[in-house]
Coordinates of C-alpha atoms and ligand atoms in Angstrom, one line a residue:
M268 CA -9.4 -15.2 6.4
A269 CA -5.2 -15.7 5.9
P270 CA -3.8 -18.3 8.5
I271 CA -2.8 -16.4 11.8
E272 CA 0.6 -17.0 11.3
V273 CA 0.8 -14.8 8.4
F274 CA 0.3 -12.0 10.5
G275 CA 3.3 -12.8 12.7
A276 CA 0.9 -13.9 15.2
H277 CA -0.6 -17.1 17.1
Y278 CA -2.6 -17.6 19.8
R279 CA -0.8 -18.6 23.5
S280 CA -2.6 -20.1 26.5
G281 CA -6.0 -18.1 24.9
E282 CA -4.5 -14.8 24.0
L283 CA -3.4 -13.5 20.7
W284 CA 0.5 -12.7 20.4
V285 CA 2.4 -11.1 17.6
E286 CA 5.6 -12.7 17.5
G287 CA 7.2 -12.7 21.0
V288 CA 4.8 -10.0 22.4
R289 CA 1.4 -10.4 24.0
L290 CA -1.3 -7.8 22.6
G291 CA -2.3 -7.1 25.9
E292 CA 0.8 -5.7 26.5
V293 CA 1.0 -3.6 24.3
A294 CA -2.5 -2.1 24.8
E295 CA -1.3 -1.7 28.2
K296 CA 2.1 0.2 27.0
F297 CA 0.5 2.5 24.1
G298 CA -3.2 2.2 24.8
T299 CA -5.6 1.6 22.1
P300 CA -6.4 2.3 19.2
T301 CA -2.8 1.3 17.9
F302 CA -1.8 -0.1 14.5
V303 CA 0.5 -3.1 15.3
Y304 CA 3.1 -4.3 12.6
S305 CA 5.3 -7.3 12.6
R306 CA 8.8 -7.2 11.1
A307 CA 8.8 -10.7 10.7
A308 CA 5.6 -10.6 8.8
L309 CA 6.9 -7.6 6.8
T310 CA 10.5 -9.3 6.2
K311 CA 8.8 -12.4 5.0
A312 CA 6.2 -10.9 2.5
Y313 CA 9.2 -9.1 1.0
R314 CA 11.1 -12.0 0.8
Q315 CA 8.8 -14.3 -0.8
L316 CA 8.3 -11.9 -3.6
D317 CA 12.1 -10.7 -3.9
E318 CA 12.8 -14.8 -4.2
A319 CA 10.1 -15.9 -6.6
V320 CA 11.2 -12.7 -8.9
G321 CA 14.9 -13.4 -8.2
H322 CA 14.4 -17.2 -8.6
A323 CA 12.5 -16.3 -12.5
R324 CA 15.0 -13.7 -13.3
S325 CA 18.0 -16.0 -12.5
G326 CA 20.7 -13.5 -12.6
R327 CA 19.1 -10.9 -14.8
P328 CA 18.3 -7.6 -13.5
Y329 CA 14.9 -6.4 -11.3
T330 CA 14.0 -4.1 -8.8
I331 CA 10.9 -4.3 -6.2
C332 CA 10.3 -0.8 -5.7
Y333 CA 7.8 -1.0 -2.7
A334 CA 4.3 1.7 -3.4
V335 CA 5.0 4.1 -0.2
K336 CA 1.7 5.1 0.0
A337 CA 0.8 1.8 1.1
N338 CA 2.2 2.3 4.8
S339 CA 4.7 5.2 5.0
N340 CA 5.8 4.9 8.4
L341 CA 9.6 5.8 8.6
A342 CA 10.2 2.0 10.2
V343 CA 8.2 0.2 7.6
L344 CA 10.4 2.3 5.0
N345 CA 13.9 1.3 6.8
T346 CA 12.8 -2.5 7.0
L347 CA 12.4 -2.6 3.9
A348 CA 15.3 -0.2 2.6
R349 CA 17.6 -2.7 4.7
L350 CA 16.3 -5.7 2.5
G351 CA 17.3 -4.1 -0.5
A352 CA 14.1 -2.7 -1.7
G353 CA 13.4 0.4 -4.2
F354 CA 10.6 2.7 -3.7
D355 CA 7.4 3.7 -5.8
I356 CA 6.6 7.1 -4.5
V357 CA 3.7 9.5 -5.4
S358 CA 4.9 12.7 -3.7
G359 CA 7.5 15.0 -2.8
G360 CA 6.6 14.1 1.0
E361 CA 7.1 10.6 0.2
L362 CA 10.3 10.9 -1.5
T363 CA 11.6 12.5 1.9
R364 CA 10.2 9.9 3.7
V365 CA 12.4 7.8 1.5
L366 CA 15.7 9.2 2.0
R367 CA 15.0 9.8 5.7
A368 CA 14.5 6.2 6.0
G369 CA 17.7 5.2 4.5
G370 CA 16.2 4.5 1.0
E371 CA 18.3 4.8 -2.0
A372 CA 17.2 8.0 -4.5
S373 CA 18.7 5.7 -7.5
K374 CA 16.3 3.1 -6.4
V375 CA 13.3 5.4 -6.6
V376 CA 10.5 6.1 -9.0
F377 CA 7.9 8.7 -8.9
S378 CA 4.4 7.8 -10.3
G379 CA 1.3 10.3 -9.8
L380 CA -0.2 12.0 -12.5
G381 CA -0.2 15.5 -10.5
K382 CA 3.5 16.2 -10.0
T383 CA 3.9 19.8 -9.0
A384 CA 6.8 21.7 -10.4
R385 CA 8.6 21.8 -6.8
E386 CA 8.3 17.8 -6.3
I387 CA 9.7 17.3 -10.3
A388 CA 12.8 19.7 -9.3
F389 CA 12.9 18.1 -5.9
A390 CA 13.1 14.6 -7.4
L391 CA 15.5 15.6 -10.1
K392 CA 18.3 17.2 -7.9
A393 CA 17.6 14.1 -5.7
G394 CA 18.8 11.7 -8.4
I395 CA 15.5 9.3 -8.8
K396 CA 15.7 6.2 -10.8
C397 CA 12.8 7.6 -13.0
F398 CA 9.6 9.6 -13.0
N399 CA 6.4 7.8 -14.5
V400 CA 5.0 10.5 -17.0
E401 CA 1.4 10.4 -16.8
S402 CA 0.5 13.1 -19.4
E403 CA 2.2 15.0 -22.4
S404 CA 1.5 18.1 -20.4
E405 CA 3.6 16.7 -17.6
L406 CA 6.4 15.4 -20.1
L407 CA 6.7 19.2 -21.1
R408 CA 7.3 20.3 -17.8
L409 CA 9.8 17.8 -16.8
N410 CA 11.6 18.7 -19.9
E411 CA 11.7 22.1 -19.0
I412 CA 12.6 22.0 -15.7
A413 CA 15.2 19.4 -16.4
I414 CA 16.6 21.7 -18.5
S415 CA 16.7 24.7 -16.2
L416 CA 18.5 22.7 -13.7
G417 CA 21.0 21.6 -16.6
L418 CA 19.6 17.6 -15.8
R419 CA 18.2 15.1 -17.8
A420 CA 15.2 13.3 -16.5
P421 CA 15.3 10.1 -16.7
V422 CA 11.3 8.8 -18.1
A423 CA 9.3 6.0 -18.4
L424 CA 5.6 6.8 -19.8
R425 CA 2.7 5.3 -17.7
V426 CA 0.8 3.6 -20.4
N427 CA -2.9 2.6 -19.9
P428 CA -3.3 -0.5 -21.7
D429 CA -7.0 -1.1 -21.1
V430 CA -7.2 -4.2 -19.4
D431 CA -9.8 -4.7 -16.8
A432 CA -8.6 -5.5 -13.5
K433 CA -11.9 -7.0 -12.3
T434 CA -11.4 -5.3 -9.2
H435 CA -13.4 -2.7 -7.1
P436 CA -13.8 0.3 -9.5
Y437 CA -12.4 2.5 -7.2
I438 CA -9.0 0.6 -7.0
S439 CA -9.2 -0.2 -10.6
T440 CA -6.6 2.2 -12.8
G441 CA -6.4 0.7 -16.2
L442 CA -9.3 1.1 -18.3
K443 CA -9.6 3.6 -20.8
N444 CA -12.3 6.0 -19.1
N445 CA -9.7 6.2 -15.9
K446 CA -7.8 9.6 -15.0
F447 CA -4.2 7.3 -15.0
G448 CA -1.8 6.8 -17.5
I449 CA -1.5 7.6 -21.4
A450 CA -3.7 6.1 -24.0
F451 CA -1.7 3.1 -25.5
D452 CA -2.6 3.8 -28.7
R453 CA -0.8 7.4 -28.2
A454 CA 2.1 6.0 -26.4
R455 CA 4.3 5.4 -29.3
A456 CA 3.9 8.9 -30.4
I457 CA 4.5 10.6 -27.0
Y458 CA 7.7 8.2 -26.7
R459 CA 8.9 9.7 -29.8
S460 CA 8.6 13.2 -29.1
A461 CA 10.1 12.3 -25.4
A462 CA 13.0 10.7 -27.4
A463 CA 13.8 14.1 -29.1
M464 CA 13.6 16.2 -25.7
L465 CA 17.0 17.5 -24.0
G466 CA 15.5 17.6 -21.0
V467 CA 14.4 13.7 -20.6
K468 CA 15.8 10.2 -21.4
V469 CA 13.5 7.3 -22.3
V470 CA 14.8 4.5 -20.0
G471 CA 11.3 2.5 -19.5
V472 CA 7.8 1.5 -19.9
D473 CA 5.3 1.4 -17.1
C474 CA 1.8 0.5 -16.3
H475 CA -0.3 -0.2 -13.1
I476 CA -3.7 -1.4 -13.7
G477 CA -5.4 -1.5 -10.3
S478 CA -5.2 -3.3 -6.9
Q479 CA -5.8 -6.4 -4.8
L480 CA -5.9 -8.5 -7.8
T481 CA -6.4 -11.9 -7.0
D482 CA -6.1 -13.4 -10.5
A483 CA -2.7 -12.9 -12.3
T484 CA -4.2 -12.7 -15.9
P485 CA -4.9 -9.3 -16.1
L486 CA -1.5 -8.4 -15.2
V487 CA 0.2 -10.8 -17.1
E488 CA -1.7 -9.5 -20.4
A489 CA -0.8 -5.7 -19.3
M490 CA 2.6 -6.8 -19.4
G491 CA 2.2 -8.7 -22.7
K492 CA 1.3 -5.7 -23.9
I493 CA 3.7 -3.0 -22.6
V494 CA 6.3 -5.4 -24.2
A495 CA 5.1 -5.6 -27.2
L496 CA 5.3 -1.6 -26.8
A497 CA 9.0 -1.7 -25.9
D498 CA 9.5 -4.2 -29.1
Q499 CA 7.9 -1.1 -31.3
L500 CA 9.8 1.3 -29.7
A501 CA 13.0 -0.5 -30.3
A502 CA 11.9 -0.2 -33.9
D503 CA 12.0 3.5 -33.7
G504 CA 15.3 3.3 -32.2
I505 CA 14.3 4.1 -28.8
E506 CA 15.7 1.9 -26.0
I507 CA 14.1 0.2 -23.3
H508 CA 15.8 -0.2 -20.1
H509 CA 13.3 -1.5 -18.1
I510 CA 9.6 -2.6 -18.0
C511 CA 7.0 -2.4 -15.1
P512 CA 3.8 -3.9 -14.8
G513 CA 3.2 -2.2 -11.6
G514 CA 1.9 -3.3 -8.6
G515 CA -1.7 -4.8 -7.5
I516 CA -0.8 -8.1 -6.3
G517 CA -3.9 -9.2 -3.7
V518 CA -3.9 -10.7 -0.2
T519 CA -6.1 -12.5 1.5
Y520 CA -8.6 -10.3 3.7
E521 CA -11.4 -13.1 4.0
N522 CA -11.3 -16.3 1.8
E523 CA -9.3 -14.7 -1.8
T524 CA -6.9 -17.3 -2.6
P525 CA -4.0 -14.9 -3.6
I526 CA -1.7 -15.1 -6.6
D527 CA 0.7 -17.6 -6.7
L528 CA 4.1 -15.6 -6.5
T529 CA 6.2 -18.5 -8.5
T530 CA 3.9 -18.5 -11.1
Y531 CA 3.3 -14.7 -11.7
A532 CA 7.0 -14.2 -11.6
A533 CA 7.5 -16.9 -14.3
A534 CA 4.8 -15.2 -16.3
L535 CA 6.4 -12.2 -16.6
E536 CA 9.6 -13.8 -17.0
R537 CA 8.1 -15.6 -20.3
A538 CA 6.9 -11.9 -21.3
I539 CA 10.1 -10.6 -21.1
G540 CA 11.6 -13.3 -22.9
G541 CA 15.5 -12.8 -23.9
R542 CA 15.1 -8.8 -23.5
S543 CA 17.8 -7.3 -21.6
A544 CA 15.5 -4.6 -20.0
E545 CA 15.3 -4.8 -16.2
L546 CA 11.9 -5.7 -14.7
L547 CA 10.3 -3.3 -12.1
L548 CA 7.4 -4.2 -9.7
E549 CA 5.6 -1.3 -7.7
P550 CA 3.9 -3.8 -5.1
G551 CA 2.1 -2.0 -1.9
R552 CA -0.5 -4.0 -0.3
A553 CA 1.2 -7.4 -1.1
I554 CA 4.0 -6.7 1.2
V555 CA 2.5 -4.9 4.0
G556 CA -1.4 -5.8 3.8
N557 CA -1.2 -9.0 6.2
A558 CA 1.9 -7.4 8.4
G559 CA -0.3 -5.2 10.5
L560 CA -3.4 -5.3 12.6
L561 CA -5.1 -2.4 13.9
L562 CA -5.5 -3.3 18.3
S563 CA -9.0 -1.6 19.4
R564 CA -10.8 -2.2 22.8
V565 CA -14.6 -2.6 23.0
E566 CA -16.2 0.5 24.4
Y567 CA -19.7 -0.7 25.1
V568 CA -21.9 -3.5 23.9
K569 CA -25.3 -2.6 22.7
L570 CA -27.7 -5.5 22.2
G571 CA -30.9 -4.5 20.2
D572 CA -33.8 -6.5 18.8
H573 CA -32.9 -6.7 15.5
K574 CA -29.2 -5.8 15.8
N575 CA -26.5 -5.9 18.3
F576 CA -23.4 -3.3 18.0
L577 CA -20.0 -3.9 19.7
I578 CA -18.7 -0.6 20.0
I579 CA -14.9 -0.2 19.9
D580 CA -12.6 2.9 20.4
A581 CA -11.7 2.4 16.6
A582 CA -13.3 4.0 13.8
M583 CA -13.6 4.5 10.3
N584 CA -10.9 7.7 10.8
D585 CA -8.7 4.9 11.4
L586 CA -9.2 2.5 8.9
I587 CA -11.7 3.7 6.4
R588 CA -11.7 0.7 3.9
P589 CA -14.5 -0.8 4.8
A590 CA -16.4 2.6 4.7
L591 CA -14.7 3.1 1.5
Y592 CA -14.6 0.2 -0.2
Q593 CA -17.0 -2.1 1.3
A594 CA -13.9 -3.9 1.7
H595 CA -13.4 -6.9 4.3
H596 CA -11.3 -7.2 7.2
E597 CA -11.6 -10.0 9.8
I598 CA -11.9 -9.3 13.6
V599 CA -11.1 -11.6 16.2
A600 CA -11.3 -11.0 19.8
V601 CA -7.9 -11.2 21.3
R602 CA -8.7 -13.4 24.5
Q603 CA -10.1 -16.5 23.1
N604 CA -13.3 -17.3 25.4
S605 CA -14.7 -20.9 24.5
S606 CA -17.3 -20.4 27.4
R607 CA -19.1 -18.5 25.8
G608 CA -20.6 -19.0 22.3
G609 CA -20.3 -15.6 20.9
T610 CA -22.8 -13.5 19.6
E611 CA -23.4 -11.3 16.4
F612 CA -22.5 -8.0 16.6
D613 CA -22.0 -5.4 13.8
V614 CA -18.5 -4.1 14.8
V615 CA -19.2 0.2 14.9
G616 CA -16.8 3.1 15.9
P617 CA -17.9 6.3 17.5
V618 CA -17.7 8.5 14.7
C619 CA -21.5 10.2 13.8
E620 CA -21.3 8.5 10.5
S621 CA -23.8 5.6 9.7
A622 CA -20.7 4.3 7.5
D623 CA -18.4 4.0 10.4
V624 CA -18.8 0.3 10.6
L625 CA -15.7 -2.1 10.5
G626 CA -17.2 -5.0 10.3
Y627 CA -20.5 -6.4 9.4
S628 CA -22.6 -9.2 11.5
R629 CA -19.3 -10.7 13.1
K630 CA -19.9 -13.6 15.7
L631 CA -17.7 -12.4 18.5
S632 CA -17.2 -13.4 22.0
A633 CA -16.5 -9.9 23.8
S634 CA -17.4 -7.7 26.0
A635 CA -16.8 -4.2 27.1
G636 CA -13.0 -4.0 28.2
D637 CA -11.7 -6.6 25.9
L638 CA -9.5 -6.1 23.0
I639 CA -10.3 -6.6 19.8
A640 CA -7.7 -7.5 16.6
V641 CA -9.2 -6.0 13.0
L642 CA -6.9 -8.0 10.9
S643 CA -5.0 -6.9 7.7
A644 CA -5.0 -3.7 8.6
G645 CA -1.1 -2.8 7.5
A646 CA -2.1 -1.7 4.0
Y647 CA -4.0 1.6 3.2
G648 CA -4.7 1.8 6.9
F649 CA -2.9 4.4 9.0
V650 CA -2.0 6.2 6.1
M651 CA -5.8 6.8 4.7
S652 CA -6.8 7.9 8.5
S653 CA -7.9 11.2 9.2
N654 CA -8.6 13.3 12.2
Y655 CA -12.7 13.2 11.4
N656 CA -14.8 13.9 14.6
T657 CA -11.5 15.5 15.9
R658 CA -9.8 12.1 16.8
P659 CA -6.2 11.8 17.2
R660 CA -4.7 9.5 15.0
S661 CA -3.8 5.8 16.1
A662 CA -0.1 5.0 17.3
E663 CA 1.9 2.7 15.4
V664 CA 4.1 0.0 16.7
M665 CA 6.3 -2.7 15.4
V666 CA 6.6 -6.1 17.4
D667 CA 10.3 -7.4 16.5
G668 CA 11.1 -10.9 17.9
D669 CA 10.0 -10.1 22.0
G670 CA 10.4 -6.2 21.4
V671 CA 7.8 -3.8 20.7
H672 CA 8.8 -0.6 19.6
I673 CA 6.5 2.5 19.0
V674 CA 6.9 3.8 15.3
R675 CA 4.9 6.5 15.8
E676 CA 3.4 8.3 18.6
R677 CA -0.3 8.9 19.2
E678 CA -1.6 12.0 18.2
T679 CA -2.7 14.5 21.3
V680 CA -5.7 17.2 20.8
D681 CA -3.1 19.5 21.3
N682 CA -1.5 18.7 17.7
L683 CA -4.3 18.3 16.3
L684 CA -5.0 22.1 17.3
S685 CA -1.8 23.7 16.7
G686 CA -2.2 25.3 13.6
E687 CA -5.5 26.6 14.1
H688 CA -6.1 30.4 15.0
L689 CA -8.6 32.7 16.3
L690 CA -9.6 35.6 14.6
P691 CA -7.8 38.9 15.8
Ligands
LIG934 C1 -0.9 2.4 -5.6 C2 0.0 1.7 -6.7 C3 0.9 0.9 -6.7 C4 0.6 -0.4 -5.7 O1 -0.7 -0.7 -5.5 P1 -0.9 -2.1 -4.8 O2 -2.1 -2.6 -5.0 O3 -0.8 -1.6 -3.0 O4 0.2 -2.9 -5.2 C5 1.8 0.8 -7.6 N1 1.9 1.6 -8.7 C6 1.5 2.8 -8.5 C7 1.2 3.4 -9.5 C8 0.5 2.9 -7.8 O5 -0.6 4.2 -7.5

C-alpha cells in the first residue's frame, strides 16, 4: 500500500488519524460508512503534478483540468479551484457543480461522447474553454447550436491514437474498437471540415487512452501521435492552440509504482518541443485517489470452516470498484491491536450480491464494533455509489488540519423515497 502519510494519515497512540483528527471522532460525529477526505493530501497531490509540469514548461502555458467525474463533491472542486485548477467535465451537471464551486468556465473542457443539445447550449453560453468532440455527428450538432446562438464553439477533436494503455479493459479507452474518440486516420479530414464551419473554431487536439496507468510509455506515445497530428494540421493552415494527452496517471493502491511525475512532465515537454501550443492535462484519480478513505464499522464477524467473513456497514453500493474492476483497496483497522495476531477475512458488505466483497483474504485484527478504513477511496468512490438495496448513500467529510467538516450529508431513506409515487 502507499505509505500511510500519502492519505494525510498517521497512527497516534495506536489509532489512525487523518491530519489532526482521530477517525474514531469522525465516526462518533458523523456515523459510518463515511468517506473521509484530507484537504492536505488533496492539495499535495495537486501541487506535486502542478509543480512537475510547471517546472518542465518553465514559463510556457499549461492548464491542469481536473477530471470532475473522479470526485465531484463541491468542497473538493472548490479546494482545487482555489489552487488554480481548470476542470474536465463530462456532463452539464458537472458544469453546474464546477460553477457552484467557484471554478472558472474559461478553464473548463467538456469531454464525453453523448453531449445533449441542452448540455451543449448550456456550456456554450457559460463560455467554456473547449469542447472535446468525439464524433462527426457531434461536431455537426455543435456547429448548428453555436450558429443558432450567434456563438462560436471552441473545439478539439478527441482522437483515438490506438495506443494500448495496458490497463483493465473497462478503463482502457484508446484502442480502435473502443466507443470513445475519433479514429486517428480520419481526424485530419474531419479537422478540415471543422475549420470550414461557421459555428466552430478549432483550438486543440485531445486524447485520453485509459485510466490507472502506472507506466508513462503509452501516454508519451499517444502524446507523440497527437503532436504529429497538430503538425499536419498546421500544414493544412489550421492553427492548434492546445494539445492534451488526457488523464490516466495511476496511483498506488497496493504495490504499484506510480508514474514519476517529473519524468512524465519532461517527456511531454520534449514531445511538444518548440511548439507554442499550451499543454492541457486531464488528471482525475492522480489528484483525489489517495486523498480519501472509506470509514466503516464492523457489524459482525462470521467464522467458518473454510472462510472467515468480516461483515462491515460499507458495501459495493458505496464503493463499487472491487466488484466492477476487481480493484484492490487496502483495508486497515483504525485501532492497531498488536496483542491479537489477526485473522484472514473476506471483508464483505451487507448487499445481497456475492460480488459485494471489498477485499479478499485480508489479515485483520478486528471484531464487531471496531472501525476499519478502506484506503485509496477518494477517486471513483462516492461518485459511483448507488442506492442499491435502498441503502442511503454515505456521508462525505473533509478534514482540514484539526477540523473536520461535513461536505455532504448522509442520505436518509426519506430522501430516497421522496420522488416515488403510488398509483392513484
Ligand atoms: C475519466 C477521464 C479522465 C480522467 O481519468 P483519470 O484516470 O482519473 O485520470 C480524463 N479525461 C477523460 C476524457 C476522461 O473520460
